[in-house]
Short mmCIF file of C-alpha atoms and ligand atoms in Angstrom, two decimals:
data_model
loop_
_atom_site.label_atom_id
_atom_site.label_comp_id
_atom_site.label_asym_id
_atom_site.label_seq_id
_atom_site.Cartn_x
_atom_site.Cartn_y
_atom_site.Cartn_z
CA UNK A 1 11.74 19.03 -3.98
CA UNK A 2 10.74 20.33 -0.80
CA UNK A 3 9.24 17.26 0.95
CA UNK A 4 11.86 14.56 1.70
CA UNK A 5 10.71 10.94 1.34
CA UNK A 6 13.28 9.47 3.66
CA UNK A 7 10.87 9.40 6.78
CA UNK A 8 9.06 6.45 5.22
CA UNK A 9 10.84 3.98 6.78
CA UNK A 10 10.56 5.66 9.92
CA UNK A 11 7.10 5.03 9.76
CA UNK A 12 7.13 1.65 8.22
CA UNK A 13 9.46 0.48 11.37
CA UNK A 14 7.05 2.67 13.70
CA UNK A 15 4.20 0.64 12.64
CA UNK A 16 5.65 -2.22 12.77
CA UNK A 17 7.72 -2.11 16.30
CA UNK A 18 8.30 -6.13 15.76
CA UNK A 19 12.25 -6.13 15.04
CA UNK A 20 12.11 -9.63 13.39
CA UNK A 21 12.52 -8.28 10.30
CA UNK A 22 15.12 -6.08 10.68
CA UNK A 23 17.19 -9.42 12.57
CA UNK A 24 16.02 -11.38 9.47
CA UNK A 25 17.16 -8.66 7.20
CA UNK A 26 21.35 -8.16 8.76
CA UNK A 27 21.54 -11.81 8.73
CA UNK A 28 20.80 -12.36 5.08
CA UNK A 29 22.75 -9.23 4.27
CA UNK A 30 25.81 -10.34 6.04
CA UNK A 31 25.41 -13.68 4.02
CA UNK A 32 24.70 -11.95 0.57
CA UNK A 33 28.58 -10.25 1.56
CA UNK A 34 29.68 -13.71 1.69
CA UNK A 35 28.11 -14.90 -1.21
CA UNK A 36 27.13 -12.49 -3.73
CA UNK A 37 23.85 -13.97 -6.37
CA UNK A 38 22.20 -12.15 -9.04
CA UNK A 39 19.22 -11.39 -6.27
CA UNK A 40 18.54 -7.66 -5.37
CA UNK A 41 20.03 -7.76 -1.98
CA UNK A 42 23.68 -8.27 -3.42
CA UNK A 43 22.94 -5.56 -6.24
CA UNK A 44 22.23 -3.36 -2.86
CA UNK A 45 25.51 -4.67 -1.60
CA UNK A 46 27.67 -4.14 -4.55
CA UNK A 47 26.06 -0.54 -4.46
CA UNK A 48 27.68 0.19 -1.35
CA UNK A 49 30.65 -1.64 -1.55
CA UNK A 50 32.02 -1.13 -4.70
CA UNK A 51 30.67 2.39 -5.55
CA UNK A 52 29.88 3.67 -2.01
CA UNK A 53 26.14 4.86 -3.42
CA UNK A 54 24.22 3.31 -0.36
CA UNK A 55 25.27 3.58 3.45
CA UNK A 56 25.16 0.06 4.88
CA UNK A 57 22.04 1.56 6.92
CA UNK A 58 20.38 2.45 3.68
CA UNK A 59 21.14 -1.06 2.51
CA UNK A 60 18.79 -2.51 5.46
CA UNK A 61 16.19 0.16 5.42
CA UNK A 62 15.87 -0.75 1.44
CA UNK A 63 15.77 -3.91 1.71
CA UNK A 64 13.11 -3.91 4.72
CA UNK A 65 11.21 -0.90 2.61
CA UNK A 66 11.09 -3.56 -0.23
CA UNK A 67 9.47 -6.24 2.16
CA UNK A 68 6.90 -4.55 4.34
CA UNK A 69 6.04 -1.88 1.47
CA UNK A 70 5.81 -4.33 -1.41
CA UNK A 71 3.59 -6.88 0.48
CA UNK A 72 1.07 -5.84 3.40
CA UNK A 73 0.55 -2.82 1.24
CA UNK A 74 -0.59 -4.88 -1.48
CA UNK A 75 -2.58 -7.73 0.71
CA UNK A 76 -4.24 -5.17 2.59
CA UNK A 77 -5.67 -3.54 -0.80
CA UNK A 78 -6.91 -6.84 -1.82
CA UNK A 79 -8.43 -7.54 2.07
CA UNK A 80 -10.14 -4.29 2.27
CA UNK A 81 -11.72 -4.89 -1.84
CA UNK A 82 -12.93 -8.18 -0.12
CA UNK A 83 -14.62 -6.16 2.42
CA UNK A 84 -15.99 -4.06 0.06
CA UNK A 85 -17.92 -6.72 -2.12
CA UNK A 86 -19.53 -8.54 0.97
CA UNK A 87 -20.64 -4.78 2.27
CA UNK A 88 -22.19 -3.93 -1.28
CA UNK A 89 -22.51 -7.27 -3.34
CA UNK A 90 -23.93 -4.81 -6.12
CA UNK A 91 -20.33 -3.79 -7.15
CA UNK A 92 -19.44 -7.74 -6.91
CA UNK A 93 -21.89 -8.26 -8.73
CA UNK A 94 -21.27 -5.47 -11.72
CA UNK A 95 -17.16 -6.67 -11.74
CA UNK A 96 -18.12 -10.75 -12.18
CA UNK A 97 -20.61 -9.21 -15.24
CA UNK A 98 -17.75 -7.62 -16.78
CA UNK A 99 -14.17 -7.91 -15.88
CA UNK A 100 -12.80 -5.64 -17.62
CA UNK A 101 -13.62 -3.00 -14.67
CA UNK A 102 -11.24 -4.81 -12.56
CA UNK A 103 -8.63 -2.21 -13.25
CA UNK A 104 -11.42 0.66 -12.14
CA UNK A 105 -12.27 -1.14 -9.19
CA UNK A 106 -8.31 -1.34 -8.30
CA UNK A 107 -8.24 2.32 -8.64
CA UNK A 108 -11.36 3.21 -6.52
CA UNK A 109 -10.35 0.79 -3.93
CA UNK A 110 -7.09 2.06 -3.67
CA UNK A 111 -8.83 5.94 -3.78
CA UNK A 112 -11.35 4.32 -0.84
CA UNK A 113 -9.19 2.22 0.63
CA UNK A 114 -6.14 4.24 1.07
CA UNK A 115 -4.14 0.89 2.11
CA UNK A 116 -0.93 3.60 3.40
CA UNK A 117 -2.97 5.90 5.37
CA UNK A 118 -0.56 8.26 6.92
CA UNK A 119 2.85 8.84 5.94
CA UNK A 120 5.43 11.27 7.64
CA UNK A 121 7.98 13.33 6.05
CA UNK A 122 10.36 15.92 6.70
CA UNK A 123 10.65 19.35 4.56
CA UNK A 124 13.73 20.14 2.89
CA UNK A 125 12.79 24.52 2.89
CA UNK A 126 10.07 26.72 3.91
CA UNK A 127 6.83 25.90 2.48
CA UNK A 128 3.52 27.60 2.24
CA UNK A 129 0.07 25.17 1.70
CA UNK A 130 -3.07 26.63 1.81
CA UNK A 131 -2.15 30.16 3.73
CA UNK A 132 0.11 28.28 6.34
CA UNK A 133 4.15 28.40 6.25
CA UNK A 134 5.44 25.37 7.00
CA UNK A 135 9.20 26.42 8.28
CA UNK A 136 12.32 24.13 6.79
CA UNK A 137 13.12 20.87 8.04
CA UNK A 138 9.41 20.27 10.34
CA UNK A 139 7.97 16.79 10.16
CA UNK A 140 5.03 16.95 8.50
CA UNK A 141 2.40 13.76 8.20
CA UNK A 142 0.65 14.33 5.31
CA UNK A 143 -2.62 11.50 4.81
CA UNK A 144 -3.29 10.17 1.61
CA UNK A 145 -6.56 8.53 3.17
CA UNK A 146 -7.98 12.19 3.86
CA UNK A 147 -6.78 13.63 0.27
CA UNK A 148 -8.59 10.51 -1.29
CA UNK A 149 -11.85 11.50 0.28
CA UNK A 150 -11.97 15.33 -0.02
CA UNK A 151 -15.79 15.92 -1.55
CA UNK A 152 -13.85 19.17 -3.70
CA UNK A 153 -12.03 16.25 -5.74
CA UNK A 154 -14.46 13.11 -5.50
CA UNK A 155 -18.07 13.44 -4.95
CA UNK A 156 -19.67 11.84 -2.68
CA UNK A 157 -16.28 10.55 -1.59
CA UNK A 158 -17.86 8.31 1.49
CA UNK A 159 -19.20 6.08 -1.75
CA UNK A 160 -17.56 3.22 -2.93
CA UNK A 161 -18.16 3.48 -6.56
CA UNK A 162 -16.36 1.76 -8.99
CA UNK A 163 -17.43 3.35 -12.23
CA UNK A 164 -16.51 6.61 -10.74
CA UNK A 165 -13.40 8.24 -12.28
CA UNK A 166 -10.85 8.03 -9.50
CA UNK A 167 -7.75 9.53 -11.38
CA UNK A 168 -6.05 11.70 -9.22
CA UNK A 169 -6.05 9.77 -5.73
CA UNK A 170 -2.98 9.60 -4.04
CA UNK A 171 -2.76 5.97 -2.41
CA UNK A 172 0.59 6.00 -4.04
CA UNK A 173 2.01 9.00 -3.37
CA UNK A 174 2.90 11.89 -5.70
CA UNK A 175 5.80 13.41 -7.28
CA UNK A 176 9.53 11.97 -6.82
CA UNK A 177 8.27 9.71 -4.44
CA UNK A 178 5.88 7.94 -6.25
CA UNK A 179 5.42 4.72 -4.86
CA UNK A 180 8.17 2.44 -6.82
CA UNK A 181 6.07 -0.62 -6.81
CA UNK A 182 2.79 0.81 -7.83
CA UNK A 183 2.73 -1.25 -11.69
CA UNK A 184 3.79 -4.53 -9.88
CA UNK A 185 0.79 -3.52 -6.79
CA UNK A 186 -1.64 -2.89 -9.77
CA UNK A 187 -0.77 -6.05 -11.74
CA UNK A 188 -0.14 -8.38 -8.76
CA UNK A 189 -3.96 -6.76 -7.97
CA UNK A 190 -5.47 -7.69 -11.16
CA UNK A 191 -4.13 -10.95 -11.62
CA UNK A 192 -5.48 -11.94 -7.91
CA UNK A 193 -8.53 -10.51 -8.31
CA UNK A 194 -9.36 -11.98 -11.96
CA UNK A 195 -8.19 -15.41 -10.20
CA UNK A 196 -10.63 -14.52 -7.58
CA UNK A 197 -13.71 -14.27 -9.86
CA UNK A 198 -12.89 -16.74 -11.53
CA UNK A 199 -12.28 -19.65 -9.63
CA UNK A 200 -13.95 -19.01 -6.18
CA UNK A 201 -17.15 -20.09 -5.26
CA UNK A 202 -19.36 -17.41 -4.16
CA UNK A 203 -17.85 -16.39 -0.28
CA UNK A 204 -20.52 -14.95 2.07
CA UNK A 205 -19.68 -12.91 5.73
CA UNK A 206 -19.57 -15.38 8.77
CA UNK A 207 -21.68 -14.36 12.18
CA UNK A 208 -17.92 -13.78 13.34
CA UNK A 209 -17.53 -9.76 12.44
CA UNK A 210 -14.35 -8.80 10.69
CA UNK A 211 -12.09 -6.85 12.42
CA UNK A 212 -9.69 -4.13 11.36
CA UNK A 213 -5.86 -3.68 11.37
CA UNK A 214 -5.09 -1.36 14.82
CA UNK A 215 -2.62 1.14 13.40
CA UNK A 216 -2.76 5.01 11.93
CA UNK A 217 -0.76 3.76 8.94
CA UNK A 218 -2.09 1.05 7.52
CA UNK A 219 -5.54 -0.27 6.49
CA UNK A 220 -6.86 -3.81 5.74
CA UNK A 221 -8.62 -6.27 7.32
CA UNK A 222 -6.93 -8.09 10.23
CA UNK A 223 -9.58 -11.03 10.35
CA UNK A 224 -12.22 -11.48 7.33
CA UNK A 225 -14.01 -15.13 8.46
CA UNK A 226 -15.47 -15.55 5.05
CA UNK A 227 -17.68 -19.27 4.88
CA UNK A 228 -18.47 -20.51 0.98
CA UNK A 229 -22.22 -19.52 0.12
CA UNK A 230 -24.85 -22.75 -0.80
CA UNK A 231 -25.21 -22.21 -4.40
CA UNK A 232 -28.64 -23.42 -5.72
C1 HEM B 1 -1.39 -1.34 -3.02
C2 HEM B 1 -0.09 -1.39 -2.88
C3 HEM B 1 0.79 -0.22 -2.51
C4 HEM B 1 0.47 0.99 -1.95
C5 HEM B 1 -0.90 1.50 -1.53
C6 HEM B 1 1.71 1.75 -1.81
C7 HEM B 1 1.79 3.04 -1.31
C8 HEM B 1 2.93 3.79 -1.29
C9 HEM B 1 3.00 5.18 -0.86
C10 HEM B 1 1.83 6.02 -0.37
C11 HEM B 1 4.30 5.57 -0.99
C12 HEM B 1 4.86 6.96 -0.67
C13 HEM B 1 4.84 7.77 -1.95
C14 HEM B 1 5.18 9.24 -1.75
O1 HEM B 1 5.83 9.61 -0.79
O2 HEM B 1 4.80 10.04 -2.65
C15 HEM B 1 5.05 4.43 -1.49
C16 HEM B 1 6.41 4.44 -1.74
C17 HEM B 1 7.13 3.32 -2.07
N1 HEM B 1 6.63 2.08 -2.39
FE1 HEM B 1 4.70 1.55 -2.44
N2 HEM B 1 2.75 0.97 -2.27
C18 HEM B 1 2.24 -0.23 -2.71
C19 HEM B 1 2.95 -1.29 -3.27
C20 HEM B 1 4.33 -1.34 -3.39
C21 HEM B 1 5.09 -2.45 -3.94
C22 HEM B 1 4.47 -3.73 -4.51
C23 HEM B 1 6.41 -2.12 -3.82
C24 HEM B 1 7.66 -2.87 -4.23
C25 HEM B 1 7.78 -4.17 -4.31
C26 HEM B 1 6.49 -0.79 -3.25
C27 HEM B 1 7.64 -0.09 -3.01
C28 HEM B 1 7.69 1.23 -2.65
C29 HEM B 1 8.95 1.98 -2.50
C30 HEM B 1 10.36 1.43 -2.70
C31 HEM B 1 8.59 3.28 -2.16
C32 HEM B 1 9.52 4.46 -1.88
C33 HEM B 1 9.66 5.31 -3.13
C34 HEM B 1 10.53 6.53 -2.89
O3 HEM B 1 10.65 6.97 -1.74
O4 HEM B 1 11.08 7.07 -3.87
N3 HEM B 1 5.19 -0.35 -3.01
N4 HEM B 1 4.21 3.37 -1.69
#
């Protein structure tokens, strides 16, 4: 391995300089030390008490990693697919026809979307990419969002198209690091999104424009004012 994942939380808690969670996060651990459950916070604490596998640090950076990486990650792909079918109602239009391209459009939506756009890691030894040594132990931010649009890999790669074949993206990660969640993201994606088409009445844009989420890290919609279209 020559890329160390451990700056992710870095970048998580840089993007995210709020410290409520972190607060919310000692207090329940200190509890879960009182009273151990069957819940994945005392697992974490039974980890580090009883076998000395986690630091308590690690135990509040994992548990925080859960939270923010297992949910905006996964709202912000389904805000930013919402985007995506008011901007071109064609590709709404082919996934209501036939649902069973929802799990293509997850894929090219993630590949578009790149919900983590930036990351930062550390390198473990001297590396060489592309004609350039990177020395041992440099921080290094390497951007799934730019991989998942180079033209060399997906043509045309400012197109959203979902019957393009968008194996190969990186929204979530490669190699050792590969994002933990990523069946749960794609499944929690699917299920939401079949819901959607199912059950919602057409939604059309408001005059109000939608605005994006200010950060280098993360991308989804901050406000989408969606109103319910007249039907006739
Ligand atoms: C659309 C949703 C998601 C996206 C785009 C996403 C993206 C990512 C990315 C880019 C990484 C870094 C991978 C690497 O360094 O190679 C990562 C790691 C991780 N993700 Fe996700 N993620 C999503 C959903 C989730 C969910 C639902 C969970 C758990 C509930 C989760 C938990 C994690 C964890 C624990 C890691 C660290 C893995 C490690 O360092 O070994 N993610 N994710």
């Amino acid at each position: 391995m020559l890329v160390s994942g451990n700056c992710r939380m870095d970048s998580l808690l840089r993007s995210h300089p709020n410290n409520d969670a972190r607060a919310y996060f000692e207090a329940t651990i200190a509890r879960r030390r009182q009273e151990p459950g069957d819940d994945i916070i005392s697992a974490f604490v039974r980890a580090e008490e009883e076998n000395q596998a986690l630091t308590a640090a690690e135990v509040l950076s994992l548990s925080i990693l859960l939270l923010l990486g297992g949910t905006e990650t996964t709202t912000n792909l389904l805000g930013s697919t919402m985007v995506t079918f008011l901007q071109q109602p064609e590709e709404l239009a082919k996934v209501r026809d036939d649902r069973s391209l929802i799990p293509q459009l997850i894929e090219e939506s993630l590949r578009y979307h790149s919900p983590v756009q930036a990351l930062f890691r550390q390198t473990t030894q001297a590396v060489e990419i592309a004609g350039t040594i990177i020395p041992a132990h440099a921080t290094v931010m390497p951007l799934p969002a730019s991989a998942n649009r180079d033209a060399r890999k997906f043509p045309d790669p400012e197109r959203f198209d979902l019957t393009r074949n968008a194996d190969g993206h990186v929204a979530l990660g490669h190699g050792v690091h590969f994002c933990l969640g990523a069946p749960l993201a794609r499944l929690e994606a699917k299920i939401a999104l079949e819901a959607l088409l199912q059950h919602l009445p057409p939604l059309r844009a408001t005059e109000q424009p939608m605005t994006w989420i200010d950060s280098f890290f993360v991308r989804g919609p901050k406000t989408l004012p969606l109103a319910i279209a007249s039907v006739s």
